[in-house]
Amino acid sequence: MFSRAAPAQEHGRVRRVGLLMASVESDPDGQARVQAFQDTIQGLGWVEGRNLQLHLRWAAGGSDRFRTYAAQLVALAPDLVLADATPSVAALVRETSVVPIVFCRVGDPVGSGFVNNLARPGGNVTGFTAFEVSMGPKWLEMLKEASPGLAQVSLLFNPKTASHVEALFLRLIEATASSLGISVVPARVHSSDEIKDVIRALGQRSASGLAAMPDAFLVDHRELIIQMTAQQRVPAIYTNRIFAVEGGLMSYGFDVLDMYRRAASYADRILRGTRPGELPVQTPTNFQLAINLKTANALGLSIPPTLLARADEVIE
């Protein structure tokens, strides 16, 4: 009978897989992403300690850590590296054009130069993008539904870690904002202090809201963002469910754990001989709307029944 683990056993060696994660090791969201990958790849026949060895690096804290850990992982001569978010991929592609790289949570892999095109990436890199461009207008539409009096929304992102926001989202979001009677203002931040300044300024203006763009930097600073929007009474929408779970008003975005399960299936195929450049880059297939009613009540917002009916998760 055919065994899913047979290729590794036939070659008589343990396969090495590196994981370069963009968060801190203590982050439960990051741990959940790793667990989703581990559980799925084990189900495909790759068992740690038998035919698989995982090498984890947690790189949150600055570009130097990404570069250092990328170099460390490549020096191990792994059979594959899973790259979590754009900074991880950028660091890895500087180190190798040979080691297969499967990425997750990347905004613009073509614009970033990671792949030639989505259908046939070529080279040693493939993976899963963090969004579809059509999501941008939905963030504004849902935030306006939740807070009908909104007149201005700041788009929060770090241009160093989320250059895709300006390249792919701004024009479409601005067009949608105009039709909703909202003005949008890009809010470029690079530090905790700049995040505080942006949200404090919103709190001083009536009818203002916040849309946190898809950006690993913001996920790493989510505790501060959630705290500041609560203090300043600023309605906000996020792209990652973890924000709503931890106290943000609402989130709409891809199913993060599903993406890491799908990444494990790509890793399985590559470990069995498929070239990464032959595997198309995939966009999200599962989306989640989460609404935190406790936060809505604290902000004095009454979420319309029509919006609640569309929610995949209502937190009370």
PDB file of C-alpha atoms in Angstrom:
ATOM      1  CA  MET A   1       0.000   0.000   0.000  1.00  0.00           C
ATOM      2  CA  PHE A   2       1.294   3.462  -0.894  1.00  0.00           C
ATOM      3  CA  SER A   3       2.460   5.601   2.041  1.00  0.00           C
ATOM      4  CA  ARG A   4       2.275   9.402   1.849  1.00  0.00           C
ATOM      5  CA  ALA A   5       5.655   9.523   3.640  1.00  0.00           C
ATOM      6  CA  ALA A   6       7.298   7.081   1.239  1.00  0.00           C
ATOM      7  CA  PRO A   7       9.385   9.574  -0.798  1.00  0.00           C
ATOM      8  CA  ALA A   8      11.268  10.795   2.275  1.00  0.00           C
ATOM      9  CA  GLN A   9      11.815   7.253   3.513  1.00  0.00           C
ATOM     10  CA  GLU A  10      13.031   6.019   0.137  1.00  0.00           C
ATOM     11  CA  HIS A  11      15.681   8.735   0.024  1.00  0.00           C
ATOM     12  CA  GLY A  12      16.778   7.778   3.543  1.00  0.00           C
ATOM     13  CA  ARG A  13      16.870  11.288   4.926  1.00  0.00           C
ATOM     14  CA  VAL A  14      14.850  13.660   7.013  1.00  0.00           C
ATOM     15  CA  ARG A  15      13.492  16.685   5.161  1.00  0.00           C
ATOM     16  CA  ARG A  16      14.275  20.075   6.648  1.00  0.00           C
ATOM     17  CA  VAL A  17      11.647  22.825   6.535  1.00  0.00           C
ATOM     18  CA  GLY A  18      12.302  26.319   7.841  1.00  0.00           C
ATOM     19  CA  LEU A  19       9.598  28.714   9.036  1.00  0.00           C
ATOM     20  CA  LEU A  20      10.374  32.427   9.132  1.00  0.00           C
ATOM     21  CA  MET A  21       7.550  34.010  11.107  1.00  0.00           C
ATOM     22  CA  ALA A  22       6.904  37.762  11.210  1.00  0.00           C
ATOM     23  CA  SER A  23       5.520  37.871  14.763  1.00  0.00           C
ATOM     24  CA  VAL A  24       7.004  37.325  18.210  1.00  0.00           C
ATOM     25  CA  GLU A  25       7.078  33.793  19.548  1.00  0.00           C
ATOM     26  CA  SER A  26       4.622  34.635  22.354  1.00  0.00           C
ATOM     27  CA  ASP A  27       1.950  35.843  19.908  1.00  0.00           C
ATOM     28  CA  PRO A  28      -0.996  33.388  20.038  1.00  0.00           C
ATOM     29  CA  ASP A  29      -1.994  34.335  16.488  1.00  0.00           C
ATOM     30  CA  GLY A  30       1.472  33.434  15.199  1.00  0.00           C
ATOM     31  CA  GLN A  31       1.442  30.196  17.180  1.00  0.00           C
ATOM     32  CA  ALA A  32      -1.940  29.302  15.672  1.00  0.00           C
ATOM     33  CA  ARG A  33      -0.564  29.834  12.147  1.00  0.00           C
ATOM     34  CA  VAL A  34       2.371  27.537  12.840  1.00  0.00           C
ATOM     35  CA  GLN A  35       0.072  24.929  14.383  1.00  0.00           C
ATOM     36  CA  ALA A  36      -2.240  24.969  11.353  1.00  0.00           C
ATOM     37  CA  PHE A  37       0.756  24.335   9.084  1.00  0.00           C
ATOM     38  CA  GLN A  38       2.165  21.602  11.341  1.00  0.00           C
ATOM     39  CA  ASP A  39      -1.132  19.756  11.747  1.00  0.00           C
ATOM     40  CA  THR A  40      -1.844  19.761   8.024  1.00  0.00           C
ATOM     41  CA  ILE A  41       1.596  18.686   6.870  1.00  0.00           C
ATOM     42  CA  GLN A  42       1.593  15.880   9.433  1.00  0.00           C
ATOM     43  CA  GLY A  43      -1.737  14.733   8.035  1.00  0.00           C
ATOM     44  CA  LEU A  44      -0.041  14.547   4.634  1.00  0.00           C
ATOM     45  CA  GLY A  45       2.559  12.112   5.938  1.00  0.00           C
ATOM     46  CA  TRP A  46       5.380  14.358   7.184  1.00  0.00           C
ATOM     47  CA  VAL A  47       5.989  13.629  10.853  1.00  0.00           C
ATOM     48  CA  GLU A  48       8.439  15.600  12.965  1.00  0.00           C
ATOM     49  CA  GLY A  49      11.167  13.378  14.365  1.00  0.00           C
ATOM     50  CA  ARG A  50      10.601  10.729  11.719  1.00  0.00           C
ATOM     51  CA  ASN A  51      10.876  12.189   8.232  1.00  0.00           C
ATOM     52  CA  LEU A  52      10.624  15.908   8.946  1.00  0.00           C
ATOM     53  CA  GLN A  53      12.561  18.478  10.948  1.00  0.00           C
ATOM     54  CA  LEU A  54      11.145  21.985  11.431  1.00  0.00           C
ATOM     55  CA  HIS A  55      13.348  25.017  12.117  1.00  0.00           C
ATOM     56  CA  LEU A  56      11.387  27.987  13.509  1.00  0.00           C
ATOM     57  CA  ARG A  57      12.518  31.598  13.632  1.00  0.00           C
ATOM     58  CA  TRP A  58      10.420  34.478  15.028  1.00  0.00           C
ATOM     59  CA  ALA A  59      11.603  37.708  13.420  1.00  0.00           C
ATOM     60  CA  ALA A  60       9.353  40.485  14.792  1.00  0.00           C
ATOM     61  CA  GLY A  61      11.376  43.462  15.892  1.00  0.00           C
ATOM     62  CA  GLY A  62      12.955  44.963  12.818  1.00  0.00           C
ATOM     63  CA  SER A  63      14.474  44.337   9.413  1.00  0.00           C
ATOM     64  CA  ASP A  64      17.796  43.206  10.916  1.00  0.00           C
ATOM     65  CA  ARG A  65      16.108  40.223  12.557  1.00  0.00           C
ATOM     66  CA  PHE A  66      14.504  39.168   9.278  1.00  0.00           C
ATOM     67  CA  ARG A  67      17.871  39.322   7.503  1.00  0.00           C
ATOM     68  CA  THR A  68      19.678  37.479  10.300  1.00  0.00           C
ATOM     69  CA  TYR A  69      17.147  34.671  10.570  1.00  0.00           C
ATOM     70  CA  ALA A  70      16.758  34.333   6.799  1.00  0.00           C
ATOM     71  CA  ALA A  71      20.528  33.819   6.531  1.00  0.00           C
ATOM     72  CA  GLN A  72      20.444  31.295   9.368  1.00  0.00           C
ATOM     73  CA  LEU A  73      17.684  29.258   7.760  1.00  0.00           C
ATOM     74  CA  VAL A  74      19.285  29.238   4.316  1.00  0.00           C
ATOM     75  CA  ALA A  75      22.602  28.154   5.871  1.00  0.00           C
ATOM     76  CA  LEU A  76      20.836  25.006   7.119  1.00  0.00           C
ATOM     77  CA  ALA A  77      20.320  23.963   3.467  1.00  0.00           C
ATOM     78  CA  PRO A  78      16.601  23.305   3.991  1.00  0.00           C
ATOM     79  CA  ASP A  79      14.396  21.543   1.485  1.00  0.00           C
ATOM     80  CA  LEU A  80      11.873  24.389   1.786  1.00  0.00           C
ATOM     81  CA  VAL A  81      11.146  27.544   3.784  1.00  0.00           C
ATOM     82  CA  LEU A  82       7.689  28.822   4.731  1.00  0.00           C
ATOM     83  CA  ALA A  83       7.771  32.635   4.693  1.00  0.00           C
ATOM     84  CA  ASP A  84       5.231  34.497   6.822  1.00  0.00           C
ATOM     85  CA  ALA A  85       4.414  37.942   5.350  1.00  0.00           C
ATOM     86  CA  THR A  86       6.266  40.228   2.944  1.00  0.00           C
ATOM     87  CA  PRO A  87       9.326  41.092   5.101  1.00  0.00           C
ATOM     88  CA  SER A  88      10.139  37.388   5.498  1.00  0.00           C
ATOM     89  CA  VAL A  89      10.021  36.763   1.760  1.00  0.00           C
ATOM     90  CA  ALA A  90      12.065  39.871   0.996  1.00  0.00           C
ATOM     91  CA  ALA A  91      14.789  38.706   3.391  1.00  0.00           C
ATOM     92  CA  LEU A  92      14.808  35.159   2.038  1.00  0.00           C
ATOM     93  CA  VAL A  93      14.988  36.041  -1.658  1.00  0.00           C
ATOM     94  CA  ARG A  94      18.088  38.106  -0.901  1.00  0.00           C
ATOM     95  CA  GLU A  95      19.710  34.969   0.491  1.00  0.00           C
ATOM     96  CA  THR A  96      18.747  32.332  -2.065  1.00  0.00           C
ATOM     97  CA  SER A  97      17.414  31.763  -5.559  1.00  0.00           C
ATOM     98  CA  VAL A  98      17.565  27.987  -5.116  1.00  0.00           C
ATOM     99  CA  VAL A  99      15.809  26.976  -1.878  1.00  0.00           C
ATOM    100  CA  PRO A 100      12.034  26.638  -2.472  1.00  0.00           C
ATOM    101  CA  ILE A 101      10.026  29.330  -0.683  1.00  0.00           C
ATOM    102  CA  VAL A 102       6.288  29.118   0.015  1.00  0.00           C
ATOM    103  CA  PHE A 103       4.857  32.409   1.260  1.00  0.00           C
ATOM    104  CA  CYS A 104       1.687  33.430   3.096  1.00  0.00           C
ATOM    105  CA  ARG A 105       0.175  36.857   3.826  1.00  0.00           C
ATOM    106  CA  VAL A 106       2.002  38.663   0.999  1.00  0.00           C
ATOM    107  CA  GLY A 107       0.314  41.684  -0.518  1.00  0.00           C
ATOM    108  CA  ASP A 108       1.791  42.113  -3.999  1.00  0.00           C
ATOM    109  CA  PRO A 109       4.186  39.285  -4.922  1.00  0.00           C
ATOM    110  CA  VAL A 110       4.533  40.446  -8.534  1.00  0.00           C
ATOM    111  CA  GLY A 111       5.067  44.111  -7.674  1.00  0.00           C
ATOM    112  CA  SER A 112       7.519  43.113  -4.950  1.00  0.00           C
ATOM    113  CA  GLY A 113       9.539  41.127  -7.493  1.00  0.00           C
ATOM    114  CA  PHE A 114       9.049  37.773  -5.751  1.00  0.00           C
ATOM    115  CA  VAL A 115       7.398  36.058  -8.748  1.00  0.00           C
ATOM    116  CA  ASN A 116       7.134  36.704 -12.483  1.00  0.00           C
ATOM    117  CA  ASN A 117       3.356  36.300 -12.553  1.00  0.00           C
ATOM    118  CA  LEU A 118       0.647  34.646 -10.509  1.00  0.00           C
ATOM    119  CA  ALA A 119      -0.221  31.832 -12.908  1.00  0.00           C
ATOM    120  CA  ARG A 120       3.346  30.591 -13.454  1.00  0.00           C
ATOM    121  CA  PRO A 121       5.622  32.151 -10.853  1.00  0.00           C
ATOM    122  CA  GLY A 122       8.868  30.685 -12.206  1.00  0.00           C
ATOM    123  CA  GLY A 123      11.945  30.503 -10.019  1.00  0.00           C
ATOM    124  CA  ASN A 124      11.935  29.209  -6.463  1.00  0.00           C
ATOM    125  CA  VAL A 125       9.020  31.169  -4.952  1.00  0.00           C
ATOM    126  CA  THR A 126       5.261  30.644  -4.819  1.00  0.00           C
ATOM    127  CA  GLY A 127       2.493  30.957  -2.241  1.00  0.00           C
ATOM    128  CA  PHE A 128      -0.666  32.699  -1.141  1.00  0.00           C
ATOM    129  CA  THR A 129      -1.572  36.373  -1.320  1.00  0.00           C
ATOM    130  CA  ALA A 130      -3.160  38.169   1.594  1.00  0.00           C
ATOM    131  CA  PHE A 131      -6.192  39.621  -0.170  1.00  0.00           C
ATOM    132  CA  GLU A 132      -8.079  40.444  -3.320  1.00  0.00           C
ATOM    133  CA  VAL A 133      -8.143  44.089  -4.383  1.00  0.00           C
ATOM    134  CA  SER A 134     -11.951  44.044  -4.292  1.00  0.00           C
ATOM    135  CA  MET A 135     -11.771  43.756  -0.504  1.00  0.00           C
ATOM    136  CA  GLY A 136     -10.748  47.415  -0.219  1.00  0.00           C
ATOM    137  CA  PRO A 137     -14.153  48.934  -0.979  1.00  0.00           C
ATOM    138  CA  LYS A 138     -15.850  46.442   1.332  1.00  0.00           C
ATOM    139  CA  TRP A 139     -13.853  47.706   4.314  1.00  0.00           C
ATOM    140  CA  LEU A 140     -15.225  51.211   3.789  1.00  0.00           C
ATOM    141  CA  GLU A 141     -18.757  50.039   3.042  1.00  0.00           C
ATOM    142  CA  MET A 142     -18.931  47.921   6.211  1.00  0.00           C
ATOM    143  CA  LEU A 143     -17.431  50.627   8.398  1.00  0.00           C
ATOM    144  CA  LYS A 144     -19.940  53.128   7.020  1.00  0.00           C
ATOM    145  CA  GLU A 145     -22.784  50.688   7.752  1.00  0.00           C
ATOM    146  CA  ALA A 146     -21.588  50.306  11.327  1.00  0.00           C
ATOM    147  CA  SER A 147     -21.053  54.051  11.797  1.00  0.00           C
ATOM    148  CA  PRO A 148     -23.347  55.911   9.354  1.00  0.00           C
ATOM    149  CA  GLY A 149     -22.147  59.352  10.421  1.00  0.00           C
ATOM    150  CA  LEU A 150     -18.596  58.790   9.206  1.00  0.00           C
ATOM    151  CA  ALA A 151     -17.213  61.573   7.019  1.00  0.00           C
ATOM    152  CA  GLN A 152     -13.494  60.783   7.027  1.00  0.00           C
ATOM    153  CA  VAL A 153     -11.484  57.568   7.305  1.00  0.00           C
ATOM    154  CA  SER A 154      -7.727  57.269   7.789  1.00  0.00           C
ATOM    155  CA  LEU A 155      -6.047  54.313   6.088  1.00  0.00           C
ATOM    156  CA  LEU A 156      -3.390  53.078   8.499  1.00  0.00           C
ATOM    157  CA  PHE A 157      -0.298  51.235   7.187  1.00  0.00           C
ATOM    158  CA  ASN A 158       3.473  51.130   7.269  1.00  0.00           C
ATOM    159  CA  PRO A 159       4.821  51.795   3.740  1.00  0.00           C
ATOM    160  CA  LYS A 160       7.953  49.772   4.486  1.00  0.00           C
ATOM    161  CA  THR A 161       6.061  46.582   5.305  1.00  0.00           C
ATOM    162  CA  ALA A 162       2.937  47.162   3.199  1.00  0.00           C
ATOM    163  CA  SER A 163       3.947  48.914  -0.017  1.00  0.00           C
ATOM    164  CA  HIS A 164       1.086  47.062  -1.730  1.00  0.00           C
ATOM    165  CA  VAL A 165      -1.430  49.382  -0.047  1.00  0.00           C
ATOM    166  CA  GLU A 166      -0.483  52.335  -2.230  1.00  0.00           C
ATOM    167  CA  ALA A 167       0.216  50.222  -5.305  1.00  0.00           C
ATOM    168  CA  LEU A 168      -3.048  48.278  -5.302  1.00  0.00           C
ATOM    169  CA  PHE A 169      -5.635  49.732  -2.931  1.00  0.00           C
ATOM    170  CA  LEU A 170      -5.635  53.502  -2.740  1.00  0.00           C
ATOM    171  CA  ARG A 171      -7.225  54.364  -6.072  1.00  0.00           C
ATOM    172  CA  LEU A 172     -10.063  51.870  -5.707  1.00  0.00           C
ATOM    173  CA  ILE A 173     -10.695  52.827  -2.078  1.00  0.00           C
ATOM    174  CA  GLU A 174     -10.754  56.524  -2.971  1.00  0.00           C
ATOM    175  CA  ALA A 175     -13.327  55.877  -5.704  1.00  0.00           C
ATOM    176  CA  THR A 176     -15.535  53.963  -3.285  1.00  0.00           C
ATOM    177  CA  ALA A 177     -15.133  56.623  -0.608  1.00  0.00           C
ATOM    178  CA  SER A 178     -16.398  59.291  -2.975  1.00  0.00           C
ATOM    179  CA  SER A 179     -19.554  57.296  -3.703  1.00  0.00           C
ATOM    180  CA  LEU A 180     -20.140  56.882   0.056  1.00  0.00           C
ATOM    181  CA  GLY A 181     -19.609  60.549   0.822  1.00  0.00           C
ATOM    182  CA  ILE A 182     -16.409  59.827   2.746  1.00  0.00           C
ATOM    183  CA  SER A 183     -12.953  61.314   2.353  1.00  0.00           C
ATOM    184  CA  VAL A 184      -9.993  58.970   2.883  1.00  0.00           C
ATOM    185  CA  VAL A 185      -6.551  59.985   4.061  1.00  0.00           C
ATOM    186  CA  PRO A 186      -3.491  57.697   3.925  1.00  0.00           C
ATOM    187  CA  ALA A 187      -1.913  57.480   7.385  1.00  0.00           C
ATOM    188  CA  ARG A 188       1.649  56.239   6.945  1.00  0.00           C
ATOM    189  CA  VAL A 189       3.250  55.080  10.191  1.00  0.00           C
ATOM    190  CA  HIS A 190       6.630  53.601  11.079  1.00  0.00           C
ATOM    191  CA  SER A 191       6.527  53.366  14.876  1.00  0.00           C
ATOM    192  CA  SER A 192       4.313  53.037  17.932  1.00  0.00           C
ATOM    193  CA  ASP A 193       4.487  56.776  18.543  1.00  0.00           C
ATOM    194  CA  GLU A 194       3.239  57.531  15.037  1.00  0.00           C
ATOM    195  CA  ILE A 195       0.340  55.109  15.508  1.00  0.00           C
ATOM    196  CA  LYS A 196      -0.598  56.962  18.700  1.00  0.00           C
ATOM    197  CA  ASP A 197      -0.396  60.340  16.944  1.00  0.00           C
ATOM    198  CA  VAL A 198      -2.701  59.228  14.119  1.00  0.00           C
ATOM    199  CA  ILE A 199      -5.371  57.797  16.416  1.00  0.00           C
ATOM    200  CA  ARG A 200      -5.234  60.729  18.837  1.00  0.00           C
ATOM    201  CA  ALA A 201      -5.796  63.100  15.917  1.00  0.00           C
ATOM    202  CA  LEU A 202      -8.811  61.057  14.805  1.00  0.00           C
ATOM    203  CA  GLY A 203     -10.216  61.235  18.320  1.00  0.00           C
ATOM    204  CA  GLN A 204     -10.123  65.023  18.187  1.00  0.00           C
ATOM    205  CA  ARG A 205     -12.180  65.143  14.984  1.00  0.00           C
ATOM    206  CA  SER A 206     -15.838  64.203  14.894  1.00  0.00           C
ATOM    207  CA  ALA A 207     -17.151  61.713  12.327  1.00  0.00           C
ATOM    208  CA  SER A 208     -13.724  60.125  11.847  1.00  0.00           C
ATOM    209  CA  GLY A 209     -12.857  56.438  11.553  1.00  0.00           C
ATOM    210  CA  LEU A 210      -9.931  54.145  10.920  1.00  0.00           C
ATOM    211  CA  ALA A 211      -9.287  51.342   8.434  1.00  0.00           C
ATOM    212  CA  ALA A 212      -6.198  49.321   9.337  1.00  0.00           C
ATOM    213  CA  MET A 213      -4.779  48.005   6.090  1.00  0.00           C
ATOM    214  CA  PRO A 214      -3.377  44.468   5.587  1.00  0.00           C
ATOM    215  CA  ASP A 215       0.048  44.857   7.140  1.00  0.00           C
ATOM    216  CA  ALA A 216       2.088  42.523   9.369  1.00  0.00           C
ATOM    217  CA  PHE A 217       3.429  45.603  11.198  1.00  0.00           C
ATOM    218  CA  LEU A 218      -0.090  46.510  12.342  1.00  0.00           C
ATOM    219  CA  VAL A 219      -0.813  42.959  13.460  1.00  0.00           C
ATOM    220  CA  ASP A 220       2.292  43.089  15.640  1.00  0.00           C
ATOM    221  CA  HIS A 221       1.059  46.410  17.122  1.00  0.00           C
ATOM    222  CA  ARG A 222      -2.584  45.397  17.458  1.00  0.00           C
ATOM    223  CA  GLU A 223      -2.735  45.704  21.249  1.00  0.00           C
ATOM    224  CA  LEU A 224      -1.744  49.364  21.008  1.00  0.00           C
ATOM    225  CA  ILE A 225      -4.119  50.076  18.110  1.00  0.00           C
ATOM    226  CA  ILE A 226      -7.090  48.447  19.844  1.00  0.00           C
ATOM    227  CA  GLN A 227      -6.323  50.289  23.083  1.00  0.00           C
ATOM    228  CA  MET A 228      -5.949  53.668  21.383  1.00  0.00           C
ATOM    229  CA  THR A 229      -9.119  53.387  19.278  1.00  0.00           C
ATOM    230  CA  ALA A 230     -11.067  52.488  22.430  1.00  0.00           C
ATOM    231  CA  GLN A 231      -9.619  55.417  24.385  1.00  0.00           C
ATOM    232  CA  GLN A 232     -10.254  57.877  21.551  1.00  0.00           C
ATOM    233  CA  ARG A 233     -13.649  56.355  20.675  1.00  0.00           C
ATOM    234  CA  VAL A 234     -12.702  55.832  17.041  1.00  0.00           C
ATOM    235  CA  PRO A 235     -14.678  53.241  15.037  1.00  0.00           C
ATOM    236  CA  ALA A 236     -12.261  51.003  13.150  1.00  0.00           C
ATOM    237  CA  ILE A 237     -12.233  48.058  10.781  1.00  0.00           C
ATOM    238  CA  TYR A 238      -9.365  45.608  10.451  1.00  0.00           C
ATOM    239  CA  THR A 239      -8.322  42.939   7.989  1.00  0.00           C
ATOM    240  CA  ASN A 240      -7.449  40.234  10.501  1.00  0.00           C
ATOM    241  CA  ARG A 241      -9.967  38.448  12.754  1.00  0.00           C
ATOM    242  CA  ILE A 242      -7.584  38.558  15.722  1.00  0.00           C
ATOM    243  CA  PHE A 243      -8.238  42.311  16.054  1.00  0.00           C
ATOM    244  CA  ALA A 244     -11.973  41.790  16.615  1.00  0.00           C
ATOM    245  CA  VAL A 245     -11.360  38.865  18.946  1.00  0.00           C
ATOM    246  CA  GLU A 246      -9.030  40.993  21.083  1.00  0.00           C
ATOM    247  CA  GLY A 247     -11.361  44.004  21.275  1.00  0.00           C
ATOM    248  CA  GLY A 248     -11.417  45.770  17.901  1.00  0.00           C
ATOM    249  CA  LEU A 249     -14.790  46.800  16.494  1.00  0.00           C
ATOM    250  CA  MET A 250     -14.871  44.618  13.388  1.00  0.00           C
ATOM    251  CA  SER A 251     -12.728  42.776  10.889  1.00  0.00           C
ATOM    252  CA  TYR A 252     -13.141  41.574   7.346  1.00  0.00           C
ATOM    253  CA  GLY A 253     -10.454  39.536   5.678  1.00  0.00           C
ATOM    254  CA  PHE A 254      -9.191  36.164   4.607  1.00  0.00           C
ATOM    255  CA  ASP A 255      -9.227  33.073   6.822  1.00  0.00           C
ATOM    256  CA  VAL A 256      -5.608  33.125   8.032  1.00  0.00           C
ATOM    257  CA  LEU A 257      -5.481  29.556   9.314  1.00  0.00           C
ATOM    258  CA  ASP A 258      -6.979  28.216   6.102  1.00  0.00           C
ATOM    259  CA  MET A 259      -4.125  29.890   4.219  1.00  0.00           C
ATOM    260  CA  TYR A 260      -1.503  28.083   6.305  1.00  0.00           C
ATOM    261  CA  ARG A 261      -3.259  24.768   5.780  1.00  0.00           C
ATOM    262  CA  ARG A 262      -3.155  25.390   2.038  1.00  0.00           C
ATOM    263  CA  ALA A 263       0.510  26.337   2.320  1.00  0.00           C
ATOM    264  CA  ALA A 264       1.175  22.945   3.907  1.00  0.00           C
ATOM    265  CA  SER A 265      -0.333  21.259   0.844  1.00  0.00           C
ATOM    266  CA  TYR A 266       2.064  23.227  -1.368  1.00  0.00           C
ATOM    267  CA  ALA A 267       4.965  22.246   0.889  1.00  0.00           C
ATOM    268  CA  ASP A 268       3.926  18.614   0.569  1.00  0.00           C
ATOM    269  CA  ARG A 269       3.935  18.812  -3.226  1.00  0.00           C
ATOM    270  CA  ILE A 270       7.335  20.493  -3.314  1.00  0.00           C
ATOM    271  CA  LEU A 271       8.859  17.965  -0.921  1.00  0.00           C
ATOM    272  CA  ARG A 272       7.608  15.257  -3.282  1.00  0.00           C
ATOM    273  CA  GLY A 273       9.279  16.806  -6.310  1.00  0.00           C
ATOM    274  CA  THR A 274       7.092  19.559  -7.757  1.00  0.00           C
ATOM    275  CA  ARG A 275       8.983  22.736  -8.635  1.00  0.00           C
ATOM    276  CA  PRO A 276       7.668  25.810  -6.795  1.00  0.00           C
ATOM    277  CA  GLY A 277       7.662  27.849 -10.009  1.00  0.00           C
ATOM    278  CA  GLU A 278       5.081  25.451 -11.448  1.00  0.00           C
ATOM    279  CA  LEU A 279       2.592  26.056  -8.622  1.00  0.00           C
ATOM    280  CA  PRO A 280       0.399  29.127  -9.203  1.00  0.00           C
ATOM    281  CA  VAL A 281       0.207  31.860  -6.612  1.00  0.00           C
ATOM    282  CA  GLN A 282      -3.269  31.653  -5.104  1.00  0.00           C
ATOM    283  CA  THR A 283      -5.552  34.355  -3.763  1.00  0.00           C
ATOM    284  CA  PRO A 284      -7.753  33.879  -0.666  1.00  0.00           C
ATOM    285  CA  THR A 285     -10.829  31.687  -1.013  1.00  0.00           C
ATOM    286  CA  ASN A 286     -12.369  31.969   2.461  1.00  0.00           C
ATOM    287  CA  PHE A 287     -13.306  35.320   4.006  1.00  0.00           C
ATOM    288  CA  GLN A 288     -14.536  36.162   7.492  1.00  0.00           C
ATOM    289  CA  LEU A 289     -16.530  39.063   8.902  1.00  0.00           C
ATOM    290  CA  ALA A 290     -16.255  39.360  12.676  1.00  0.00           C
ATOM    291  CA  ILE A 291     -18.094  41.983  14.753  1.00  0.00           C
ATOM    292  CA  ASN A 292     -17.430  42.746  18.403  1.00  0.00           C
ATOM    293  CA  LEU A 293     -20.754  43.891  19.870  1.00  0.00           C
ATOM    294  CA  LYS A 294     -19.210  44.721  23.228  1.00  0.00           C
ATOM    295  CA  THR A 295     -16.918  47.223  21.518  1.00  0.00           C
ATOM    296  CA  ALA A 296     -19.772  48.570  19.393  1.00  0.00           C
ATOM    297  CA  ASN A 297     -21.809  49.245  22.538  1.00  0.00           C
ATOM    298  CA  ALA A 298     -18.846  50.970  24.191  1.00  0.00           C
ATOM    299  CA  LEU A 299     -18.589  53.251  21.152  1.00  0.00           C
ATOM    300  CA  GLY A 300     -22.326  53.952  21.199  1.00  0.00           C
ATOM    301  CA  LEU A 301     -22.879  52.211  17.856  1.00  0.00           C
ATOM    302  CA  SER A 302     -25.949  50.189  16.962  1.00  0.00           C
ATOM    303  CA  ILE A 303     -24.889  47.603  14.377  1.00  0.00           C
ATOM    304  CA  PRO A 304     -27.624  47.200  11.731  1.00  0.00           C
ATOM    305  CA  PRO A 305     -29.306  43.771  11.614  1.00  0.00           C
ATOM    306  CA  THR A 306     -28.398  43.485   7.935  1.00  0.00           C
ATOM    307  CA  LEU A 307     -24.688  43.734   8.786  1.00  0.00           C
ATOM    308  CA  LEU A 308     -24.988  41.356  11.742  1.00  0.00           C
ATOM    309  CA  ALA A 309     -26.698  38.814   9.501  1.00  0.00           C
ATOM    310  CA  ARG A 310     -23.641  38.776   7.219  1.00  0.00           C
ATOM    311  CA  ALA A 311     -21.199  38.231  10.084  1.00  0.00           C
ATOM    312  CA  ASP A 312     -19.431  34.895  10.387  1.00  0.00           C
ATOM    313  CA  GLU A 313     -18.701  35.639  14.028  1.00  0.00           C
ATOM    314  CA  VAL A 314     -20.397  37.948  16.519  1.00  0.00           C
ATOM    315  CA  ILE A 315     -18.445  38.544  19.723  1.00  0.00           C
ATOM    316  CA  GLU A 316     -20.569  39.524  22.736  1.00  0.00           C
TER     317      GLU A 316
END
